[in-house]
Backbone as numpy.savetxt, mean C-alpha at the origin, in Angstrom:
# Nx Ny Nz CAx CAy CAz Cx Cy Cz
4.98 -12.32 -0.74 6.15 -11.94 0.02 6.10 -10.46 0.41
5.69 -9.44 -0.82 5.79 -8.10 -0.21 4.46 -8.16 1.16
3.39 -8.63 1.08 2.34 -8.73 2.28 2.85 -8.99 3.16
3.90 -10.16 3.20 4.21 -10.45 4.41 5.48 -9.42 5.02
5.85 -8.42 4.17 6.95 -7.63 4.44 6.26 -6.73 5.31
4.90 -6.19 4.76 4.35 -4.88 5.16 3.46 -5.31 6.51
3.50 -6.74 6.71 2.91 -6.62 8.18 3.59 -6.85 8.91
4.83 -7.08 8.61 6.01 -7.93 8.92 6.63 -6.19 10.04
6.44 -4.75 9.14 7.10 -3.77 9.46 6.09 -2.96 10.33
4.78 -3.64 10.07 3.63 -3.01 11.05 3.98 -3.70 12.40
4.12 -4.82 12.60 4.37 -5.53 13.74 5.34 -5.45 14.93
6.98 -4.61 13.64 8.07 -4.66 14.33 8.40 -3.51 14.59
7.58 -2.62 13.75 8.06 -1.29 13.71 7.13 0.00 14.25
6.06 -0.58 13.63 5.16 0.71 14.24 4.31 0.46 15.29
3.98 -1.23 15.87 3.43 -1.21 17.14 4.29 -1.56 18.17
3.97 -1.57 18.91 4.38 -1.40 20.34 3.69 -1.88 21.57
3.85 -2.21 22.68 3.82 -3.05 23.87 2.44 -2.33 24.16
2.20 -0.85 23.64 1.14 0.14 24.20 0.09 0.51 23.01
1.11 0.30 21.68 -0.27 0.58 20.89 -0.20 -0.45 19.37
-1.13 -1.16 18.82 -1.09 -1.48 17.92 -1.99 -1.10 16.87
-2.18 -1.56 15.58 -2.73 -0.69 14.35 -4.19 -0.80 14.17
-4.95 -0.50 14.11 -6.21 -0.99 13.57 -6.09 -1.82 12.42
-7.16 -2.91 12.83 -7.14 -4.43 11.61 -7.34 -3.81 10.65
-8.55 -3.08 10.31 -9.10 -2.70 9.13 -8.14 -1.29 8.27
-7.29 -1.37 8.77 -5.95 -0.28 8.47 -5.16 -1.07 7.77
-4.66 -2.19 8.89 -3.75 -3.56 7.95 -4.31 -4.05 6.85
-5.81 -4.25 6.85 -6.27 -4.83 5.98 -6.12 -4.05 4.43
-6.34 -3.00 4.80 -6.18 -1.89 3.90 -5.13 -1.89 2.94
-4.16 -1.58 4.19 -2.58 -2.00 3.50 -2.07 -3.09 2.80
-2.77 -4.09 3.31 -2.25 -5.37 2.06 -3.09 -5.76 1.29
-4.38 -4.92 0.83 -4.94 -4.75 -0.16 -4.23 -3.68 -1.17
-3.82 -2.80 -0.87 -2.83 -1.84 -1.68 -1.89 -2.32 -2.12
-1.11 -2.97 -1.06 0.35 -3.73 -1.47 0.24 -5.03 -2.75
-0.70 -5.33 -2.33 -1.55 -6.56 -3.62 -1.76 -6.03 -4.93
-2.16 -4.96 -4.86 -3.06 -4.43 -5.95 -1.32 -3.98 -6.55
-0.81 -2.64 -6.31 0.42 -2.30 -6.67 1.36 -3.54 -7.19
2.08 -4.37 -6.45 2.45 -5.32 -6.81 2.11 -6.63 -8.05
0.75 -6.49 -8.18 0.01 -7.35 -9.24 0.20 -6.30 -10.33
-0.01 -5.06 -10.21 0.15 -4.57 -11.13 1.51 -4.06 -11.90
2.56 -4.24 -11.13 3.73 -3.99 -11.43 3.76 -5.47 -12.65
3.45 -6.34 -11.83 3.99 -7.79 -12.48 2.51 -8.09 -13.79
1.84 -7.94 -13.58 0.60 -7.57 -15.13 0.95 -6.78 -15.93
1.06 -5.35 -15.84 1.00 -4.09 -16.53 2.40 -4.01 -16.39
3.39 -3.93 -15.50 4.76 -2.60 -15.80 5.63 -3.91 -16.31
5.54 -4.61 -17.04 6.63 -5.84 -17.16 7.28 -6.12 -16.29
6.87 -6.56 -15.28 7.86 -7.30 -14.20 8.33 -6.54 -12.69
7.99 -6.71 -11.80 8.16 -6.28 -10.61 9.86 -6.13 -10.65
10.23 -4.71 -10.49 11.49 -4.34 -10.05 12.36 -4.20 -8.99
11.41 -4.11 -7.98 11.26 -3.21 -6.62 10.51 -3.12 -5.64
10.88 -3.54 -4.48 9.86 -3.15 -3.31 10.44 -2.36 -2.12
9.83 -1.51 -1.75 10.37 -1.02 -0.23 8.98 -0.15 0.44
9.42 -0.54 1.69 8.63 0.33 2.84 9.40 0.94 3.40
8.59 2.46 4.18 9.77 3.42 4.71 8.02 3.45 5.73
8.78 3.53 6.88 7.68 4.06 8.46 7.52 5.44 8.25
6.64 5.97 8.18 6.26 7.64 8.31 5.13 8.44 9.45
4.65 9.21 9.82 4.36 9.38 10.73 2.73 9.30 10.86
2.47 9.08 9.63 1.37 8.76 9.19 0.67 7.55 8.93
1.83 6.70 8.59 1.46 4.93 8.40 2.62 4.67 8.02
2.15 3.48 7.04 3.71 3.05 5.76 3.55 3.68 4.32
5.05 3.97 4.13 5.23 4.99 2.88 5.44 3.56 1.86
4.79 3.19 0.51 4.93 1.84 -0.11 5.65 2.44 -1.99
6.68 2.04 -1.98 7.80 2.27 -3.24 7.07 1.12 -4.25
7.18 0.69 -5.07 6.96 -0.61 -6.03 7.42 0.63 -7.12
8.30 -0.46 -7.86 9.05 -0.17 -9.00 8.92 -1.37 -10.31
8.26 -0.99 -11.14 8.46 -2.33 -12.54 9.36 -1.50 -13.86
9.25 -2.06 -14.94 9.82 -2.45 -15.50 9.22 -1.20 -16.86
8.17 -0.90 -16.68 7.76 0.26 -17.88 7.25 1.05 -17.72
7.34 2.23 -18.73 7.76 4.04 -18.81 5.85 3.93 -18.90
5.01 3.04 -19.05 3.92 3.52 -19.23 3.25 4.20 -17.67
2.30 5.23 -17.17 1.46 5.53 -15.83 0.57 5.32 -16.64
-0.26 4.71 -15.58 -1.63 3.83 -15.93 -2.84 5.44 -15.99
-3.32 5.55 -16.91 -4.15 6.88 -17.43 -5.26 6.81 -16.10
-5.70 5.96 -15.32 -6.38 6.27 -14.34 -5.80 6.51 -12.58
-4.58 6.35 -12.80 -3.70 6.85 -11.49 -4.42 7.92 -10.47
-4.36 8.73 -11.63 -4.64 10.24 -10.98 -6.20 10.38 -11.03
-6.67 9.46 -11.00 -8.12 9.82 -11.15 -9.28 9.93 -10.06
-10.46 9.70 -10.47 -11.24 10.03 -8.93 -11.26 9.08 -7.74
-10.83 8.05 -8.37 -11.54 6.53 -7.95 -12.33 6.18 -8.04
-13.63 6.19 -8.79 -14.44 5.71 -9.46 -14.75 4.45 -9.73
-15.43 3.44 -9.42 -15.37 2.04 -9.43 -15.92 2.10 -10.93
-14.91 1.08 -11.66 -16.12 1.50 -13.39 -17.50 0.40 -13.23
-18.03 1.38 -14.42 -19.09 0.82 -14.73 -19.49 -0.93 -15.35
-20.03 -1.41 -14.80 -20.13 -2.60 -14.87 -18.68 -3.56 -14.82
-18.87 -5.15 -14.68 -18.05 -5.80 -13.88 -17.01 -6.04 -15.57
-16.10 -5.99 -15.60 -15.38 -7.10 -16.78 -14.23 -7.68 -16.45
-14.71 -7.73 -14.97 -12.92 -8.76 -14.64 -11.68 -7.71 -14.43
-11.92 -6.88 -14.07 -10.57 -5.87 -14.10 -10.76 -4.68 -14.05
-9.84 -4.04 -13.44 -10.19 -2.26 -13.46 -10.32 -1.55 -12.24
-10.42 -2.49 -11.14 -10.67 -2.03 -10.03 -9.62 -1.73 -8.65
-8.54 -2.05 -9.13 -7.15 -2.07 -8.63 -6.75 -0.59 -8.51
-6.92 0.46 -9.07 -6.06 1.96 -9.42 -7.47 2.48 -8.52
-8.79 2.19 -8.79 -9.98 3.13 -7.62 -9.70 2.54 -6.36
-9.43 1.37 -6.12 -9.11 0.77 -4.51 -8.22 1.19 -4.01
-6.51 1.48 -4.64 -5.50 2.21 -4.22 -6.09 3.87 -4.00
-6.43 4.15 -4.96 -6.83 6.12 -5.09 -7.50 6.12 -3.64
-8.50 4.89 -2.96 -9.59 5.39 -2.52 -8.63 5.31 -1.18
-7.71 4.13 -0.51 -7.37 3.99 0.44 -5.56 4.18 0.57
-5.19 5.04 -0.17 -3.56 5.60 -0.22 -3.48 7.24 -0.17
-2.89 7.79 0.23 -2.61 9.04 0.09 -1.28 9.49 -0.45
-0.98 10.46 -1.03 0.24 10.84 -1.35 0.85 10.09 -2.64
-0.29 9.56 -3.62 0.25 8.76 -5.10 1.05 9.60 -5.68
2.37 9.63 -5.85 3.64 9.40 -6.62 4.02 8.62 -7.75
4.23 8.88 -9.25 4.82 7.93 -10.35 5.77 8.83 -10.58
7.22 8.14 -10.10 8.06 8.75 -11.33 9.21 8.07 -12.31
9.31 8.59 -13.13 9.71 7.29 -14.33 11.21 7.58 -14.11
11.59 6.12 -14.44 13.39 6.62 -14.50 14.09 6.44 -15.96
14.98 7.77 -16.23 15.63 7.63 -17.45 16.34 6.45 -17.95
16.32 5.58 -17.20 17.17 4.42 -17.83 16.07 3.33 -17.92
14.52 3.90 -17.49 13.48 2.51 -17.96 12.64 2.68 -16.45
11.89 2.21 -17.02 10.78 1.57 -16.01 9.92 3.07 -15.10
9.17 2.61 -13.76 8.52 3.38 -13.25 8.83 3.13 -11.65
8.41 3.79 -10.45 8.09 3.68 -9.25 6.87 4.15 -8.18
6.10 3.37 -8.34 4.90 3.68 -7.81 5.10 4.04 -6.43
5.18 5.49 -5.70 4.95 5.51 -4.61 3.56 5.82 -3.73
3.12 5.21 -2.23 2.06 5.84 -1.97 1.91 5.76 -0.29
0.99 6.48 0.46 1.24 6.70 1.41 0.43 5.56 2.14
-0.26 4.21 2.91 -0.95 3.83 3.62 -1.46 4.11 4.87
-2.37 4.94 5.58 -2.69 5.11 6.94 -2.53 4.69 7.79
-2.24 4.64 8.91 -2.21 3.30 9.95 -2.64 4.47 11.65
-3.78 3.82 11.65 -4.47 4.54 13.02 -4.37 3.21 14.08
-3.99 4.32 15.27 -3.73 2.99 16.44 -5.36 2.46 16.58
-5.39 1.34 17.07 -6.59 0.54 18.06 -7.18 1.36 18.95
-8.39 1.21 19.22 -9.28 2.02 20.37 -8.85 0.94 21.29
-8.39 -0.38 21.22 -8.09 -1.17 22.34 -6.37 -1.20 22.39
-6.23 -1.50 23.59 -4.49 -1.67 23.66 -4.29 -3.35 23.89
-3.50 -3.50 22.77 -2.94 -5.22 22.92 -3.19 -6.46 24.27
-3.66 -7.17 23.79 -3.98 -8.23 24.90 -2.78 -7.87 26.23
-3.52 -7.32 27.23 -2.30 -7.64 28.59 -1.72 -6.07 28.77
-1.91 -5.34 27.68 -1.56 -3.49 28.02 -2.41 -2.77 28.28
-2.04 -2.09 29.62 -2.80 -1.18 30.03 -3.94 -1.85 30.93
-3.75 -2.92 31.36 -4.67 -3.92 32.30 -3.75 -3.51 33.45
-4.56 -3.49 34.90 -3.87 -3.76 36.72 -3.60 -5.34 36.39
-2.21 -5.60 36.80 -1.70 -6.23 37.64 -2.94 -7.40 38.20
């Protein structure tokens, strides 16, 4: 549901008759939104929260769960770890393709993951824009 929110706000909100997003931008973005969200509902006990805010840069992405813990590799390089064990690769995929990572905890419980997603227009303009007549 949040995936379908965040293309849902790419679609209605940030393109236009003249310009739309690059795929591999969207794609981006609901790989982040996935990752955040799985991890709210794995790690923070329970998804609290979702919101998108349009910024001038892409989409600004909120996710809020349920615990005071920040995951010790947040802030880190992004680093894919070493060898495969099923997990771990969620916090280097966000680091590598979000800007502007934000955690801040709230006194009455839980956390809010904020982060920035890119969104660069198309080198092409939408089927039928910017074509003669």
């Amino acid at each position: 549901m949040a995936r379908a929110q965040a293309r849902t706000v790419v679609r209605e909100r940030w393109e236009s008759a003249s310009r739309r997003a690059r795929e591999e931008d969207v794609i981006d973005l609901l790989l982040v939104v996935s990752e955040l969200v799985a991890n709210a509902i794995r790690h923070g006990e329970g998804l609290a929260g979702f919101d998108i805010a349009l910024t001038p840069e892409g989409l600004r992405l909120a996710v809020r769960d349920n615990s005071d813990v920040v995951p010790r590799v947040a802030y880190g390089s992004g680093a894919l770890p070493s060898g495969h064990h099923g997990s771990g690769y969620g916090w280097p995929l966000i680091i590598r393709l979000a800007r502007e990572i934000e955690i801040d905890t709230h006194p009455e419980g839980g956390k809010t993951i904020s982060v920035t997603v890119p969104l660069r227009e198309a080198s092409e303009p939408p089927d039928g824009a910017g074509r003669p007549a």
